[in-house]
């Protein structure tokens, strides 16, 4: 239970003074000092949580809510990653080119980016708990839509799935900041670990399930809708027992944070989110095909992607937990990128012989990167309101950038007829990822007003 400071009168940042949602000066909170303390007047001392907001979930409610967050997160990757092991089958049976097939991965990422600004509004309009429930409905409906025969239904279902995931991507970090203010690092680790767990599950079992059952690829992809149904059932009690935000804070949250898009720190968080996502989705889309072209069987290539995701679970959980204890988050961001660099270099020289080593390094590096990207969003924001806005910004531009990865790599491969150039491109992109990682790791809060550094 966090401490409660005095909050007898609204501060300038809390006052609902007009359409801007800011105080009398017309500016939002400023960037904090090295201690990471929140802007005076907007949080209870030592909590980083807005005055008047609930203390967060505790006891059994916290355990049930945490389980719900884990199950929601488990659904945010399988419907996308499951396409990769089946990519060759989809191409052969549909007649699509490599570039067209890569759109099955790129389209959801575009949804992530384009719909990210809408997610906070949906959360305010319908409530975070109800909006998250609706995301599972969309994911389930999208997987069902992909069972229809026309190729257009495959793409339409993919867009519906992407819309559901896009909203959940933005709202879940804010819910963690709001309901687990004292355990943000742990919950971020569990959240990102669940993302990789879902990806590992999809990459590892999709092809074996298809081969063992004799199902076609459309039905196999649709099976992942069952996981969304489980999450939906577990999440239902949150509509009745979810933590409720005080009315004053709800009014404050109804307006965007002014000046956030002029904050260099916010842009560094956004760039890190985009570059690490590009790295992950481009690799996930094409690594099984790369390994198959090098002589590995389709089943083994799919297993390698799953194996990498399994190692990613470890990297994604450990990174946010040890931040500030043994290594700084900037150093961890650089180490994660270096692990990926070694893995890509190995895939260029000995893709099959050293596959287990390279995929282990890649999984650890990518796991640490996605976990740090989510942690930066939570830590660089002083309260849940800022988390929602920063998450929206980072995922809007970040995922639009990431969406170019699978399509560009597919096009480069089609043009070069080899995998050397695409892998070199991924290697080069790790350099700016390291640079913005150090910038996003600064112990500051994002600026909410003009003139902030």
GROMACS .gro file of C-alpha atoms in nm:
model
  453
    1UNK     CA    1   0.000   0.000   0.000
    2UNK     CA    2   0.151   0.332  -0.097
    3UNK     CA    3   0.154   0.636   0.128
    4UNK     CA    4  -0.106   0.906   0.091
    5UNK     CA    5   0.006   1.267   0.095
    6UNK     CA    6  -0.220   1.564   0.162
    7UNK     CA    7  -0.434   1.669  -0.129
    8UNK     CA    8  -0.682   1.917   0.003
    9UNK     CA    9  -0.696   2.145  -0.299
   10UNK     CA   10  -0.630   2.085  -0.668
   11UNK     CA   11  -0.288   2.189  -0.792
   12UNK     CA   12  -0.235   2.375  -1.116
   13UNK     CA   13  -0.164   2.051  -1.295
   14UNK     CA   14  -0.480   1.892  -1.155
   15UNK     CA   15  -0.721   2.180  -1.221
   16UNK     CA   16  -0.965   2.124  -1.504
   17UNK     CA   17  -0.939   2.478  -1.639
   18UNK     CA   18  -1.030   2.443  -2.002
   19UNK     CA   19  -0.995   2.244  -2.318
   20UNK     CA   20  -0.622   2.204  -2.280
   21UNK     CA   21  -0.653   2.024  -1.948
   22UNK     CA   22  -0.361   2.223  -1.809
   23UNK     CA   23  -0.318   2.462  -1.526
   24UNK     CA   24  -0.356   2.836  -1.536
   25UNK     CA   25  -0.020   2.883  -1.702
   26UNK     CA   26  -0.123   2.671  -1.997
   27UNK     CA   27   0.170   2.436  -1.959
   28UNK     CA   28   0.199   2.077  -1.843
   29UNK     CA   29   0.446   1.918  -1.608
   30UNK     CA   30   0.812   1.977  -1.669
   31UNK     CA   31   1.094   1.727  -1.699
   32UNK     CA   32   1.213   1.617  -1.358
   33UNK     CA   33   1.562   1.610  -1.215
   34UNK     CA   34   1.802   1.318  -1.192
   35UNK     CA   35   1.618   1.165  -0.902
   36UNK     CA   36   1.320   1.091  -1.117
   37UNK     CA   37   1.082   1.263  -0.877
   38UNK     CA   38   0.750   1.370  -1.010
   39UNK     CA   39   0.649   1.725  -1.080
   40UNK     CA   40   0.547   1.898  -0.760
   41UNK     CA   41   0.177   1.892  -0.697
   42UNK     CA   42   0.092   1.609  -0.937
   43UNK     CA   43   0.183   1.307  -0.726
   44UNK     CA   44   0.187   1.183  -0.375
   45UNK     CA   45   0.535   1.199  -0.229
   46UNK     CA   46   0.745   0.901  -0.327
   47UNK     CA   47   0.476   0.733  -0.531
   48UNK     CA   48   0.486   0.888  -0.875
   49UNK     CA   49   0.110   0.844  -0.868
   50UNK     CA   50  -0.142   1.125  -0.915
   51UNK     CA   51  -0.302   1.281  -0.613
   52UNK     CA   52  -0.653   1.149  -0.562
   53UNK     CA   53  -0.589   0.829  -0.754
   54UNK     CA   54  -0.641   0.485  -0.604
   55UNK     CA   55  -0.349   0.320  -0.423
   56UNK     CA   56  -0.333   0.030  -0.667
   57UNK     CA   57  -0.453  -0.327  -0.650
   58UNK     CA   58  -0.367  -0.531  -0.340
   59UNK     CA   59  -0.419  -0.883  -0.209
   60UNK     CA   60  -0.629  -1.126  -0.409
   61UNK     CA   61  -0.748  -0.848  -0.638
   62UNK     CA   62  -0.387  -0.780  -0.735
   63UNK     CA   63  -0.320  -1.149  -0.802
   64UNK     CA   64  -0.631  -1.186  -1.018
   65UNK     CA   65  -0.557  -0.863  -1.201
   66UNK     CA   66  -0.197  -0.972  -1.257
   67UNK     CA   67  -0.315  -1.305  -1.398
   68UNK     CA   68  -0.547  -1.117  -1.631
   69UNK     CA   69  -0.264  -0.892  -1.751
   70UNK     CA   70  -0.048  -1.199  -1.822
   71UNK     CA   71  -0.325  -1.368  -2.022
   72UNK     CA   72  -0.400  -1.052  -2.218
   73UNK     CA   73  -0.030  -1.016  -2.300
   74UNK     CA   74  -0.009  -1.381  -2.410
   75UNK     CA   75  -0.258  -1.294  -2.686
   76UNK     CA   76  -0.067  -1.000  -2.831
   77UNK     CA   77   0.176  -1.196  -3.051
   78UNK     CA   78   0.057  -1.551  -3.144
   79UNK     CA   79  -0.188  -1.450  -3.417
   80UNK     CA   80   0.094  -1.259  -3.587
   81UNK     CA   81   0.392  -1.489  -3.524
   82UNK     CA   82   0.196  -1.799  -3.629
   83UNK     CA   83   0.207  -1.672  -3.988
   84UNK     CA   84   0.585  -1.707  -4.011
   85UNK     CA   85   0.616  -2.090  -3.984
   86UNK     CA   86   0.335  -2.122  -4.240
   87UNK     CA   87   0.470  -1.854  -4.476
   88UNK     CA   88   0.592  -2.097  -4.744
   89UNK     CA   89   0.265  -2.291  -4.737
   90UNK     CA   90   0.064  -1.969  -4.760
   91UNK     CA   91   0.273  -1.850  -5.054
   92UNK     CA   92   0.249  -2.182  -5.239
   93UNK     CA   93  -0.126  -2.225  -5.197
   94UNK     CA   94  -0.226  -1.860  -5.245
   95UNK     CA   95   0.025  -1.769  -5.514
   96UNK     CA   96   0.133  -1.455  -5.324
   97UNK     CA   97   0.485  -1.315  -5.360
   98UNK     CA   98   0.727  -1.284  -5.069
   99UNK     CA   99   0.650  -0.913  -5.048
  100UNK     CA  100   0.274  -0.974  -5.038
  101UNK     CA  101   0.313  -1.244  -4.774
  102UNK     CA  102   0.520  -1.008  -4.560
  103UNK     CA  103   0.218  -0.775  -4.548
  104UNK     CA  104   0.053  -1.027  -4.315
  105UNK     CA  105   0.311  -0.913  -4.060
  106UNK     CA  106   0.338  -0.552  -4.172
  107UNK     CA  107  -0.036  -0.472  -4.169
  108UNK     CA  108  -0.083  -0.535  -3.795
  109UNK     CA  109   0.218  -0.317  -3.724
  110UNK     CA  110   0.060  -0.037  -3.924
  111UNK     CA  111  -0.253  -0.086  -3.715
  112UNK     CA  112  -0.039  -0.063  -3.402
  113UNK     CA  113   0.093   0.272  -3.517
  114UNK     CA  114  -0.214   0.427  -3.676
  115UNK     CA  115  -0.455   0.327  -3.398
  116UNK     CA  116  -0.225   0.403  -3.105
  117UNK     CA  117  -0.349   0.766  -3.075
  118UNK     CA  118  -0.708   0.638  -3.055
  119UNK     CA  119  -0.645   0.391  -2.771
  120UNK     CA  120  -0.628   0.643  -2.481
  121UNK     CA  121  -0.956   0.796  -2.598
  122UNK     CA  122  -1.122   0.454  -2.600
  123UNK     CA  123  -0.989   0.388  -2.252
  124UNK     CA  124  -1.134   0.717  -2.126
  125UNK     CA  125  -1.465   0.671  -2.306
  126UNK     CA  126  -1.542   0.312  -2.210
  127UNK     CA  127  -1.300   0.249  -1.924
  128UNK     CA  128  -0.969   0.066  -1.944
  129UNK     CA  129  -1.115  -0.266  -1.831
  130UNK     CA  130  -1.395  -0.267  -2.090
  131UNK     CA  131  -1.165  -0.152  -2.368
  132UNK     CA  132  -0.921  -0.434  -2.292
  133UNK     CA  133  -1.207  -0.685  -2.295
  134UNK     CA  134  -1.305  -0.557  -2.640
  135UNK     CA  135  -0.949  -0.617  -2.766
  136UNK     CA  136  -0.985  -0.989  -2.698
  137UNK     CA  137  -1.316  -0.989  -2.887
  138UNK     CA  138  -1.144  -0.830  -3.186
  139UNK     CA  139  -0.855  -1.077  -3.180
  140UNK     CA  140  -1.097  -1.370  -3.167
  141UNK     CA  141  -1.313  -1.226  -3.446
  142UNK     CA  142  -1.008  -1.161  -3.663
  143UNK     CA  143  -0.880  -1.516  -3.631
  144UNK     CA  144  -1.226  -1.646  -3.729
  145UNK     CA  145  -1.240  -1.412  -4.030
  146UNK     CA  146  -0.912  -1.555  -4.162
  147UNK     CA  147  -1.077  -1.895  -4.210
  148UNK     CA  148  -1.276  -1.766  -4.508
  149UNK     CA  149  -1.151  -1.861  -4.854
  150UNK     CA  150  -1.091  -1.528  -5.033
  151UNK     CA  151  -0.741  -1.391  -4.986
  152UNK     CA  152  -0.898  -1.058  -4.900
  153UNK     CA  153  -1.051  -1.220  -4.590
  154UNK     CA  154  -0.702  -1.321  -4.479
  155UNK     CA  155  -0.588  -0.960  -4.492
  156UNK     CA  156  -0.912  -0.826  -4.343
  157UNK     CA  157  -0.888  -1.063  -4.048
  158UNK     CA  158  -0.526  -0.962  -4.000
  159UNK     CA  159  -0.628  -0.595  -3.981
  160UNK     CA  160  -0.899  -0.673  -3.723
  161UNK     CA  161  -0.646  -0.863  -3.513
  162UNK     CA  162  -0.402  -0.573  -3.546
  163UNK     CA  163  -0.668  -0.328  -3.427
  164UNK     CA  164  -0.732  -0.530  -3.112
  165UNK     CA  165  -0.364  -0.568  -3.033
  166UNK     CA  166  -0.300  -0.198  -3.102
  167UNK     CA  167  -0.540  -0.085  -2.830
  168UNK     CA  168  -0.412  -0.338  -2.577
  169UNK     CA  169  -0.051  -0.240  -2.650
  170UNK     CA  170  -0.123   0.117  -2.542
  171UNK     CA  171  -0.357   0.058  -2.249
  172UNK     CA  172  -0.171  -0.217  -2.062
  173UNK     CA  173   0.138  -0.011  -1.964
  174UNK     CA  174  -0.092   0.259  -1.821
  175UNK     CA  175  -0.286  -0.001  -1.625
  176UNK     CA  176   0.042  -0.134  -1.482
  177UNK     CA  177   0.147   0.217  -1.378
  178UNK     CA  178  -0.195   0.282  -1.222
  179UNK     CA  179  -0.261  -0.045  -1.042
  180UNK     CA  180   0.094  -0.163  -0.962
  181UNK     CA  181   0.279   0.162  -0.883
  182UNK     CA  182   0.521  -0.008  -0.640
  183UNK     CA  183   0.582  -0.310  -0.863
  184UNK     CA  184   0.610  -0.152  -1.205
  185UNK     CA  185   0.943  -0.322  -1.285
  186UNK     CA  186   0.818  -0.668  -1.186
  187UNK     CA  187   0.489  -0.632  -1.372
  188UNK     CA  188   0.662  -0.493  -1.680
  189UNK     CA  189   0.888  -0.798  -1.671
  190UNK     CA  190   0.590  -1.033  -1.644
  191UNK     CA  191   0.409  -0.844  -1.919
  192UNK     CA  192   0.699  -0.854  -2.164
  193UNK     CA  193   0.778  -1.214  -2.065
  194UNK     CA  194   0.420  -1.304  -2.158
  195UNK     CA  195   0.461  -1.133  -2.495
  196UNK     CA  196   0.758  -1.356  -2.571
  197UNK     CA  197   0.586  -1.658  -2.421
  198UNK     CA  198   0.294  -1.617  -2.659
  199UNK     CA  199   0.532  -1.570  -2.951
  200UNK     CA  200   0.733  -1.879  -2.853
  201UNK     CA  201   0.418  -2.085  -2.823
  202UNK     CA  202   0.294  -1.979  -3.165
  203UNK     CA  203   0.629  -2.026  -3.337
  204UNK     CA  204   0.688  -2.365  -3.178
  205UNK     CA  205   0.352  -2.541  -3.206
  206UNK     CA  206   0.179  -2.393  -3.511
  207UNK     CA  207   0.351  -2.611  -3.772
  208UNK     CA  208   0.353  -2.933  -3.562
  209UNK     CA  209  -0.019  -2.888  -3.489
  210UNK     CA  210  -0.093  -2.845  -3.858
  211UNK     CA  211   0.114  -3.149  -3.955
  212UNK     CA  212  -0.030  -3.368  -3.680
  213UNK     CA  213  -0.392  -3.268  -3.732
  214UNK     CA  214  -0.397  -3.239  -4.110
  215UNK     CA  215  -0.571  -2.902  -4.087
  216UNK     CA  216  -0.519  -2.649  -4.362
  217UNK     CA  217  -0.323  -2.336  -4.285
  218UNK     CA  218  -0.636  -2.121  -4.246
  219UNK     CA  219  -0.784  -2.341  -3.975
  220UNK     CA  220  -0.447  -2.369  -3.805
  221UNK     CA  221  -0.419  -1.991  -3.780
  222UNK     CA  222  -0.775  -1.969  -3.648
  223UNK     CA  223  -0.694  -2.200  -3.356
  224UNK     CA  224  -0.524  -1.910  -3.181
  225UNK     CA  225  -0.864  -1.753  -3.125
  226UNK     CA  226  -0.916  -2.003  -2.841
  227UNK     CA  227  -0.643  -1.833  -2.637
  228UNK     CA  228  -0.824  -1.500  -2.673
  229UNK     CA  229  -1.144  -1.664  -2.547
  230UNK     CA  230  -0.966  -1.786  -2.234
  231UNK     CA  231  -0.829  -1.438  -2.165
  232UNK     CA  232  -1.172  -1.285  -2.221
  233UNK     CA  233  -1.331  -1.514  -1.960
  234UNK     CA  234  -1.059  -1.447  -1.702
  235UNK     CA  235  -1.079  -1.071  -1.761
  236UNK     CA  236  -1.457  -1.046  -1.724
  237UNK     CA  237  -1.450  -0.994  -1.342
  238UNK     CA  238  -1.243  -0.678  -1.394
  239UNK     CA  239  -1.552  -0.507  -1.534
  240UNK     CA  240  -1.706  -0.535  -1.188
  241UNK     CA  241  -1.408  -0.522  -0.950
  242UNK     CA  242  -1.148  -0.321  -1.144
  243UNK     CA  243  -0.978  -0.032  -0.972
  244UNK     CA  244  -1.172   0.291  -1.027
  245UNK     CA  245  -1.001   0.621  -1.085
  246UNK     CA  246  -1.122   0.918  -0.883
  247UNK     CA  247  -1.345   1.162  -1.069
  248UNK     CA  248  -1.096   1.448  -1.050
  249UNK     CA  249  -0.822   1.233  -1.201
  250UNK     CA  250  -1.061   1.107  -1.469
  251UNK     CA  251  -1.136   1.467  -1.568
  252UNK     CA  252  -0.765   1.542  -1.580
  253UNK     CA  253  -0.700   1.236  -1.796
  254UNK     CA  254  -0.966   1.343  -2.042
  255UNK     CA  255  -0.726   1.592  -2.201
  256UNK     CA  256  -0.400   1.524  -2.381
  257UNK     CA  257  -0.062   1.610  -2.231
  258UNK     CA  258   0.051   1.933  -2.392
  259UNK     CA  259   0.408   1.965  -2.518
  260UNK     CA  260   0.486   1.592  -2.506
  261UNK     CA  261   0.567   1.578  -2.876
  262UNK     CA  262   0.824   1.856  -2.826
  263UNK     CA  263   1.010   1.656  -2.563
  264UNK     CA  264   1.343   1.510  -2.689
  265UNK     CA  265   1.323   1.239  -2.425
  266UNK     CA  266   0.979   1.133  -2.550
  267UNK     CA  267   1.116   1.106  -2.904
  268UNK     CA  268   1.409   0.896  -2.784
  269UNK     CA  269   1.167   0.658  -2.612
  270UNK     CA  270   0.965   0.649  -2.935
  271UNK     CA  271   1.269   0.582  -3.155
  272UNK     CA  272   1.387   0.301  -2.929
  273UNK     CA  273   1.043   0.141  -2.938
  274UNK     CA  274   1.038   0.161  -3.319
  275UNK     CA  275   1.388   0.033  -3.387
  276UNK     CA  276   1.370  -0.263  -3.153
  277UNK     CA  277   1.023  -0.351  -3.290
  278UNK     CA  278   1.152  -0.331  -3.648
  279UNK     CA  279   1.437  -0.562  -3.551
  280UNK     CA  280   1.203  -0.812  -3.387
  281UNK     CA  281   0.926  -0.828  -3.647
  282UNK     CA  282   1.157  -0.830  -3.949
  283UNK     CA  283   1.355  -1.118  -3.799
  284UNK     CA  284   1.042  -1.308  -3.691
  285UNK     CA  285   0.892  -1.276  -4.038
  286UNK     CA  286   1.189  -1.409  -4.232
  287UNK     CA  287   1.429  -1.609  -4.012
  288UNK     CA  288   1.247  -1.941  -4.067
  289UNK     CA  289   1.265  -1.883  -4.444
  290UNK     CA  290   1.633  -1.786  -4.418
  291UNK     CA  291   1.710  -2.108  -4.232
  292UNK     CA  292   1.508  -2.316  -4.478
  293UNK     CA  293   1.694  -2.160  -4.770
  294UNK     CA  294   2.019  -2.257  -4.592
  295UNK     CA  295   1.911  -2.623  -4.587
  296UNK     CA  296   1.714  -2.660  -4.264
  297UNK     CA  297   1.378  -2.840  -4.268
  298UNK     CA  298   1.060  -2.637  -4.226
  299UNK     CA  299   0.985  -2.797  -3.890
  300UNK     CA  300   1.333  -2.729  -3.753
  301UNK     CA  301   1.327  -2.371  -3.883
  302UNK     CA  302   0.997  -2.308  -3.706
  303UNK     CA  303   1.138  -2.461  -3.388
  304UNK     CA  304   1.438  -2.226  -3.407
  305UNK     CA  305   1.209  -1.924  -3.403
  306UNK     CA  306   1.028  -2.073  -3.105
  307UNK     CA  307   1.357  -2.150  -2.932
  308UNK     CA  308   1.466  -1.789  -2.980
  309UNK     CA  309   1.141  -1.669  -2.826
  310UNK     CA  310   1.190  -1.901  -2.529
  311UNK     CA  311   1.525  -1.736  -2.459
  312UNK     CA  312   1.351  -1.403  -2.512
  313UNK     CA  313   1.126  -1.486  -2.217
  314UNK     CA  314   1.433  -1.495  -1.991
  315UNK     CA  315   1.577  -1.175  -2.135
  316UNK     CA  316   1.249  -0.985  -2.114
  317UNK     CA  317   1.189  -1.080  -1.751
  318UNK     CA  318   1.542  -1.028  -1.619
  319UNK     CA  319   1.617  -0.692  -1.785
  320UNK     CA  320   1.361  -0.470  -1.605
  321UNK     CA  321   1.416  -0.648  -1.274
  322UNK     CA  322   1.792  -0.582  -1.261
  323UNK     CA  323   1.776  -0.225  -1.395
  324UNK     CA  324   1.927   0.007  -1.136
  325UNK     CA  325   2.058  -0.280  -0.923
  326UNK     CA  326   2.357  -0.402  -1.118
  327UNK     CA  327   2.346  -0.233  -1.459
  328UNK     CA  328   2.199   0.089  -1.592
  329UNK     CA  329   1.918   0.060  -1.846
  330UNK     CA  330   2.132   0.231  -2.112
  331UNK     CA  331   2.407  -0.028  -2.069
  332UNK     CA  332   2.149  -0.306  -2.087
  333UNK     CA  333   2.006  -0.157  -2.407
  334UNK     CA  334   2.355  -0.158  -2.562
  335UNK     CA  335   2.428  -0.514  -2.446
  336UNK     CA  336   2.099  -0.636  -2.590
  337UNK     CA  337   2.180  -0.481  -2.928
  338UNK     CA  338   2.530  -0.631  -2.924
  339UNK     CA  339   2.386  -0.978  -2.861
  340UNK     CA  340   2.163  -0.931  -3.165
  341UNK     CA  341   2.461  -0.812  -3.371
  342UNK     CA  342   2.663  -1.125  -3.289
  343UNK     CA  343   2.361  -1.339  -3.375
  344UNK     CA  344   2.314  -1.174  -3.716
  345UNK     CA  345   2.684  -1.205  -3.795
  346UNK     CA  346   2.666  -1.574  -3.707
  347UNK     CA  347   2.361  -1.628  -3.927
  348UNK     CA  348   2.560  -1.485  -4.218
  349UNK     CA  349   2.855  -1.720  -4.167
  350UNK     CA  350   2.710  -2.045  -4.028
  351UNK     CA  351   2.330  -2.025  -4.030
  352UNK     CA  352   2.263  -2.396  -3.976
  353UNK     CA  353   2.571  -2.523  -3.791
  354UNK     CA  354   2.555  -2.256  -3.521
  355UNK     CA  355   2.179  -2.200  -3.526
  356UNK     CA  356   2.123  -2.277  -3.159
  357UNK     CA  357   2.394  -2.031  -3.052
  358UNK     CA  358   2.276  -1.753  -3.281
  359UNK     CA  359   1.909  -1.792  -3.194
  360UNK     CA  360   1.991  -1.800  -2.821
  361UNK     CA  361   2.179  -1.471  -2.847
  362UNK     CA  362   1.907  -1.318  -3.064
  363UNK     CA  363   1.633  -1.419  -2.822
  364UNK     CA  364   1.814  -1.279  -2.519
  365UNK     CA  365   1.893  -0.954  -2.698
  366UNK     CA  366   1.544  -0.903  -2.838
  367UNK     CA  367   1.383  -0.997  -2.508
  368UNK     CA  368   1.585  -0.739  -2.319
  369UNK     CA  369   1.507  -0.476  -2.585
  370UNK     CA  370   1.128  -0.510  -2.584
  371UNK     CA  371   1.119  -0.519  -2.205
  372UNK     CA  372   1.332  -0.205  -2.181
  373UNK     CA  373   1.114  -0.030  -2.442
  374UNK     CA  374   0.807  -0.093  -2.226
  375UNK     CA  375   0.991  -0.002  -1.907
  376UNK     CA  376   1.107   0.328  -2.057
  377UNK     CA  377   0.743   0.419  -2.123
  378UNK     CA  378   0.646   0.347  -1.763
  379UNK     CA  379   0.954   0.501  -1.597
  380UNK     CA  380   0.982   0.813  -1.809
  381UNK     CA  381   0.623   0.914  -1.726
  382UNK     CA  382   0.529   1.061  -1.385
  383UNK     CA  383   0.176   0.915  -1.372
  384UNK     CA  384  -0.076   0.694  -1.552
  385UNK     CA  385  -0.206   0.987  -1.759
  386UNK     CA  386   0.139   1.052  -1.902
  387UNK     CA  387   0.200   0.679  -1.949
  388UNK     CA  388  -0.107   0.652  -2.174
  389UNK     CA  389   0.000   0.953  -2.382
  390UNK     CA  390   0.366   0.849  -2.405
  391UNK     CA  391   0.265   0.492  -2.486
  392UNK     CA  392   0.038   0.623  -2.761
  393UNK     CA  393   0.312   0.839  -2.908
  394UNK     CA  394   0.585   0.574  -2.886
  395UNK     CA  395   0.369   0.304  -3.038
  396UNK     CA  396   0.219   0.528  -3.305
  397UNK     CA  397   0.549   0.627  -3.462
  398UNK     CA  398   0.741   0.325  -3.338
  399UNK     CA  399   0.519   0.064  -3.496
  400UNK     CA  400   0.474   0.257  -3.820
  401UNK     CA  401   0.853   0.244  -3.846
  402UNK     CA  402   0.855  -0.124  -3.750
  403UNK     CA  403   0.592  -0.202  -4.015
  404UNK     CA  404   0.843  -0.123  -4.287
  405UNK     CA  405   1.079  -0.396  -4.169
  406UNK     CA  406   0.917  -0.720  -4.295
  407UNK     CA  407   0.808  -0.565  -4.626
  408UNK     CA  408   1.145  -0.400  -4.692
  409UNK     CA  409   1.340  -0.715  -4.607
  410UNK     CA  410   1.110  -0.919  -4.831
  411UNK     CA  411   1.157  -0.674  -5.115
  412UNK     CA  412   1.535  -0.663  -5.067
  413UNK     CA  413   1.544  -1.042  -5.072
  414UNK     CA  414   1.335  -1.055  -5.388
  415UNK     CA  415   1.575  -0.808  -5.552
  416UNK     CA  416   1.904  -0.958  -5.431
  417UNK     CA  417   1.802  -1.327  -5.432
  418UNK     CA  418   1.999  -1.384  -5.112
  419UNK     CA  419   1.980  -1.307  -4.739
  420UNK     CA  420   2.314  -1.131  -4.697
  421UNK     CA  421   2.193  -0.779  -4.775
  422UNK     CA  422   1.876  -0.800  -4.559
  423UNK     CA  423   2.074  -0.925  -4.259
  424UNK     CA  424   2.337  -0.653  -4.305
  425UNK     CA  425   2.055  -0.397  -4.301
  426UNK     CA  426   1.940  -0.530  -3.963
  427UNK     CA  427   2.298  -0.512  -3.836
  428UNK     CA  428   2.335  -0.148  -3.937
  429UNK     CA  429   2.007  -0.049  -3.772
  430UNK     CA  430   2.138  -0.168  -3.435
  431UNK     CA  431   2.372   0.133  -3.423
  432UNK     CA  432   2.099   0.401  -3.390
  433UNK     CA  433   1.909   0.164  -3.159
  434UNK     CA  434   2.201   0.175  -2.914
  435UNK     CA  435   2.223   0.554  -2.940
  436UNK     CA  436   1.857   0.624  -2.866
  437UNK     CA  437   1.863   0.355  -2.596
  438UNK     CA  438   2.114   0.557  -2.399
  439UNK     CA  439   1.902   0.869  -2.449
  440UNK     CA  440   1.580   0.699  -2.337
  441UNK     CA  441   1.757   0.561  -2.030
  442UNK     CA  442   1.816   0.906  -1.879
  443UNK     CA  443   1.671   0.928  -1.529
  444UNK     CA  444   1.416   1.195  -1.617
  445UNK     CA  445   1.044   1.230  -1.677
  446UNK     CA  446   0.917   1.339  -2.015
  447UNK     CA  447   0.836   1.707  -2.051
  448UNK     CA  448   0.477   1.816  -2.077
  449UNK     CA  449   0.525   2.184  -2.146
  450UNK     CA  450   0.692   2.409  -2.403
  451UNK     CA  451   1.054   2.499  -2.368
  452UNK     CA  452   1.154   2.181  -2.187
  453UNK     CA  453   1.476   2.010  -2.277
   0.00000   0.00000   0.00000
